[in-house]
């Protein structure tokens, strides 16, 4: 249908992640978008989060500055992107679009989405063990890759030696690469994975 907003009733986002609240319509030559706004309702108060009009884009709430945006160059897309989600961002969001028709009458449509921000249980990195004991010919190119599961971001470090003993830091990447192996490269290597 013409000028009907479509979206979803509920969105669940992860704390510190980002989420998009969909709000789209089919643009028409006969109707020009005048204003587009997003409001949030929580604890019985309604505040405007974002507004786009002839004077540009405005973010009214300081806690959303630098974290919310609406696509600029895709007509018909009024979706709100919220980044670095905080727990207090949870609430009832309403997308409101006002169009002006050729005979200068105004048409308003609204669409509401419930946003729930959840904390995901933080987990320690667990390294997936690779094969132990690798035999590679001299002069060959080879690499060791460290893969860990757990809460991102995960940083990796490769050492030569044995944990707790005398070690040498070789790389701060997940992959340790040799372009041409030498007999002196034989030895014990281990990886360390770390997150917050």
Protein backbone atom coordinates (compact mmCIF):
# COMPACT_ATOMS: atom_id res chain seq x y z
CA UNK A 1 0.00 0.00 0.00
CA UNK A 2 1.13 3.54 -0.70
CA UNK A 3 2.87 5.34 2.18
CA UNK A 4 2.46 2.53 4.64
CA UNK A 5 5.39 2.17 7.03
CA UNK A 6 6.70 -1.32 7.48
CA UNK A 7 8.97 -2.56 10.24
CA UNK A 8 8.99 -4.99 13.14
CA UNK A 9 7.28 -4.97 16.52
CA UNK A 10 10.26 -5.94 18.59
CA UNK A 11 14.03 -5.76 18.32
CA UNK A 12 16.52 -7.32 20.73
CA UNK A 13 19.99 -5.83 20.78
CA UNK A 14 23.15 -6.81 22.62
CA UNK A 15 24.78 -4.44 25.08
CA UNK A 16 27.70 -2.58 23.42
CA UNK A 17 26.56 -3.92 20.02
CA UNK A 18 24.41 -2.15 17.42
CA UNK A 19 20.88 -2.68 16.16
CA UNK A 20 18.63 -1.32 13.40
CA UNK A 21 14.98 -0.42 13.96
CA UNK A 22 13.44 -0.95 10.50
CA UNK A 23 11.00 1.67 9.18
CA UNK A 24 10.51 1.73 5.40
CA UNK A 25 7.96 2.82 2.82
CA UNK A 26 7.60 2.90 -0.97
CA UNK A 27 8.56 6.40 -2.13
CA UNK A 28 6.11 8.12 -4.49
CA UNK A 29 6.54 11.05 -6.88
CA UNK A 30 3.32 12.63 -5.56
CA UNK A 31 4.39 12.81 -1.93
CA UNK A 32 7.46 14.58 -0.58
CA UNK A 33 8.84 13.60 2.82
CA UNK A 34 8.64 16.65 5.08
CA UNK A 35 9.80 15.38 8.44
CA UNK A 36 10.96 12.10 9.81
CA UNK A 37 11.31 11.61 13.53
CA UNK A 38 12.02 8.88 16.04
CA UNK A 39 10.67 9.17 19.57
CA UNK A 40 11.31 6.97 22.58
CA UNK A 41 8.87 6.36 25.38
CA UNK A 42 9.97 5.01 28.73
CA UNK A 43 8.89 5.57 32.32
CA UNK A 44 5.80 7.47 31.05
CA UNK A 45 7.86 10.18 29.32
CA UNK A 46 8.23 10.65 25.56
CA UNK A 47 11.36 12.25 24.07
CA UNK A 48 12.45 12.88 20.50
CA UNK A 49 15.65 10.99 19.71
CA UNK A 50 16.17 11.98 16.07
CA UNK A 51 14.55 14.35 13.59
CA UNK A 52 15.21 15.02 9.92
CA UNK A 53 13.62 18.07 8.28
CA UNK A 54 14.52 20.82 5.78
CA UNK A 55 17.25 22.08 8.11
CA UNK A 56 19.01 18.70 8.34
CA UNK A 57 19.43 15.91 10.87
CA UNK A 58 19.09 16.60 14.58
CA UNK A 59 19.77 14.36 17.58
CA UNK A 60 17.95 15.81 20.58
CA UNK A 61 19.04 13.57 23.42
CA UNK A 62 22.67 13.90 24.52
CA UNK A 63 22.91 10.21 25.45
CA UNK A 64 22.26 9.33 21.77
CA UNK A 65 24.71 11.82 20.18
CA UNK A 66 27.15 10.11 17.87
CA UNK A 67 25.29 6.80 18.29
CA UNK A 68 22.15 7.14 16.14
CA UNK A 69 21.70 7.64 12.41
CA UNK A 70 19.18 7.20 9.59
CA UNK A 71 20.29 6.32 6.02
CA UNK A 72 20.80 9.52 4.00
CA UNK A 73 20.64 8.50 0.38
CA UNK A 74 18.04 5.75 0.27
CA UNK A 75 14.55 7.21 -0.30
CA UNK A 76 11.89 5.33 1.62
CA UNK A 77 14.30 4.09 4.30
CA UNK A 78 13.70 5.77 7.64
CA UNK A 79 15.31 3.00 9.72
CA UNK A 80 17.15 4.04 12.87
CA UNK A 81 20.60 2.59 13.57
CA UNK A 82 21.64 2.67 17.25
CA UNK A 83 25.29 1.87 17.96
CA UNK A 84 27.11 1.05 21.22
CA UNK A 85 23.84 0.01 22.83
CA UNK A 86 23.40 0.79 26.51
CA UNK A 87 20.94 -0.99 28.82
CA UNK A 88 18.89 2.27 29.30
CA UNK A 89 18.31 2.39 25.51
CA UNK A 90 15.56 -0.20 26.05
CA UNK A 91 12.13 1.30 25.43
CA UNK A 92 9.26 1.91 23.03
CA UNK A 93 10.44 3.66 19.84
CA UNK A 94 8.09 5.30 17.33
CA UNK A 95 9.00 6.14 13.74
CA UNK A 96 6.90 9.03 12.43
CA UNK A 97 6.95 10.23 8.83
CA UNK A 98 5.05 13.26 7.52
CA UNK A 99 4.61 13.77 3.76
CA UNK A 100 3.28 16.74 1.81
CA UNK A 101 1.15 15.89 -1.20
CA UNK A 102 0.91 17.88 -4.44
CA UNK A 103 -2.21 19.68 -3.19
CA UNK A 104 -0.25 20.63 -0.01
CA UNK A 105 -2.12 18.38 2.38
CA UNK A 106 -0.07 16.57 5.03
CA UNK A 107 -0.13 12.83 5.62
CA UNK A 108 1.29 11.28 8.78
CA UNK A 109 2.10 7.65 9.52
CA UNK A 110 3.59 6.09 12.64
CA UNK A 111 5.12 2.73 13.46
CA UNK A 112 6.26 1.51 16.86
CA UNK A 113 9.01 -0.92 17.80
CA UNK A 114 9.86 -2.26 21.24
CA UNK A 115 13.62 -2.34 21.85
CA UNK A 116 15.15 -4.62 24.44
CA UNK A 117 18.87 -4.41 25.20
CA UNK A 118 20.29 -7.54 26.81
CA UNK A 119 23.65 -8.30 28.34
CA UNK A 120 25.25 -11.42 26.97
CA UNK A 121 27.14 -13.50 29.48
CA UNK A 122 30.82 -12.71 29.10
CA UNK A 123 32.92 -15.81 28.47
CA UNK A 124 36.65 -16.40 28.76
CA UNK A 125 38.43 -17.24 25.51
CA UNK A 126 38.77 -20.97 24.89
CA UNK A 127 41.44 -21.89 22.35
CA UNK A 128 40.63 -24.65 19.91
CA UNK A 129 43.64 -26.93 20.04
CA UNK A 130 45.38 -27.66 16.78
CA UNK A 131 47.49 -30.67 15.90
CA UNK A 132 50.49 -31.08 18.13
CA UNK A 133 53.78 -31.98 16.51
CA UNK A 134 54.14 -30.60 13.02
CA UNK A 135 56.82 -31.82 10.61
CA UNK A 136 57.58 -29.42 7.77
CA UNK A 137 60.40 -29.52 5.16
CA UNK A 138 63.16 -26.86 5.23
CA UNK A 139 62.45 -23.87 2.98
CA UNK A 140 58.69 -24.42 3.04
CA UNK A 141 56.16 -21.71 3.80
CA UNK A 142 53.91 -22.52 6.75
CA UNK A 143 51.81 -20.85 9.40
CA UNK A 144 50.19 -21.52 12.75
CA UNK A 145 46.77 -20.02 13.40
CA UNK A 146 45.21 -19.46 16.80
CA UNK A 147 41.40 -19.68 17.03
CA UNK A 148 39.50 -18.98 20.25
CA UNK A 149 35.82 -18.74 21.13
CA UNK A 150 34.52 -16.31 23.77
CA UNK A 151 33.32 -12.72 24.13
CA UNK A 152 34.85 -10.40 21.52
CA UNK A 153 37.15 -8.62 21.06
CA UNK A 154 39.83 -11.31 21.44
CA UNK A 155 43.50 -10.50 21.03
CA UNK A 156 46.16 -13.12 20.25
CA UNK A 157 49.88 -13.49 20.92
CA UNK A 158 52.29 -16.16 19.73
CA UNK A 159 55.35 -17.17 21.77
CA UNK A 160 58.27 -19.44 21.24
CA UNK A 161 59.04 -21.56 24.30
CA UNK A 162 56.83 -23.20 26.89
CA UNK A 163 54.27 -21.41 29.09
CA UNK A 164 55.83 -20.41 32.39
CA UNK A 165 59.35 -20.97 31.08
CA UNK A 166 61.71 -18.77 29.09
CA UNK A 167 59.67 -17.39 26.20
CA UNK A 168 60.04 -15.07 23.24
CA UNK A 169 57.08 -13.02 21.89
CA UNK A 170 56.90 -13.52 18.12
CA UNK A 171 53.58 -12.07 16.98
CA UNK A 172 50.53 -10.14 18.19
CA UNK A 173 48.35 -11.60 15.43
CA UNK A 174 46.19 -14.72 15.32
CA UNK A 175 48.50 -16.14 12.64
CA UNK A 176 52.23 -16.82 12.89
CA UNK A 177 53.83 -17.09 9.43
CA UNK A 178 57.16 -18.43 8.16
CA UNK A 179 57.96 -17.67 4.52
CA UNK A 180 60.95 -20.04 4.43
CA UNK A 181 61.48 -22.48 7.29
CA UNK A 182 64.99 -23.04 8.64
CA UNK A 183 66.24 -25.85 10.90
CA UNK A 184 66.63 -23.18 13.64
CA UNK A 185 62.83 -22.67 13.61
CA UNK A 186 62.29 -26.12 15.13
CA UNK A 187 60.97 -25.89 18.67
CA UNK A 188 57.91 -25.35 20.86
CA UNK A 189 55.41 -22.56 20.13
CA UNK A 190 52.27 -21.55 21.97
CA UNK A 191 49.44 -19.10 21.60
CA UNK A 192 47.74 -16.88 24.18
CA UNK A 193 44.22 -15.47 23.73
CA UNK A 194 42.87 -12.61 25.81
CA UNK A 195 39.65 -10.63 26.08
CA UNK A 196 38.27 -8.02 28.45
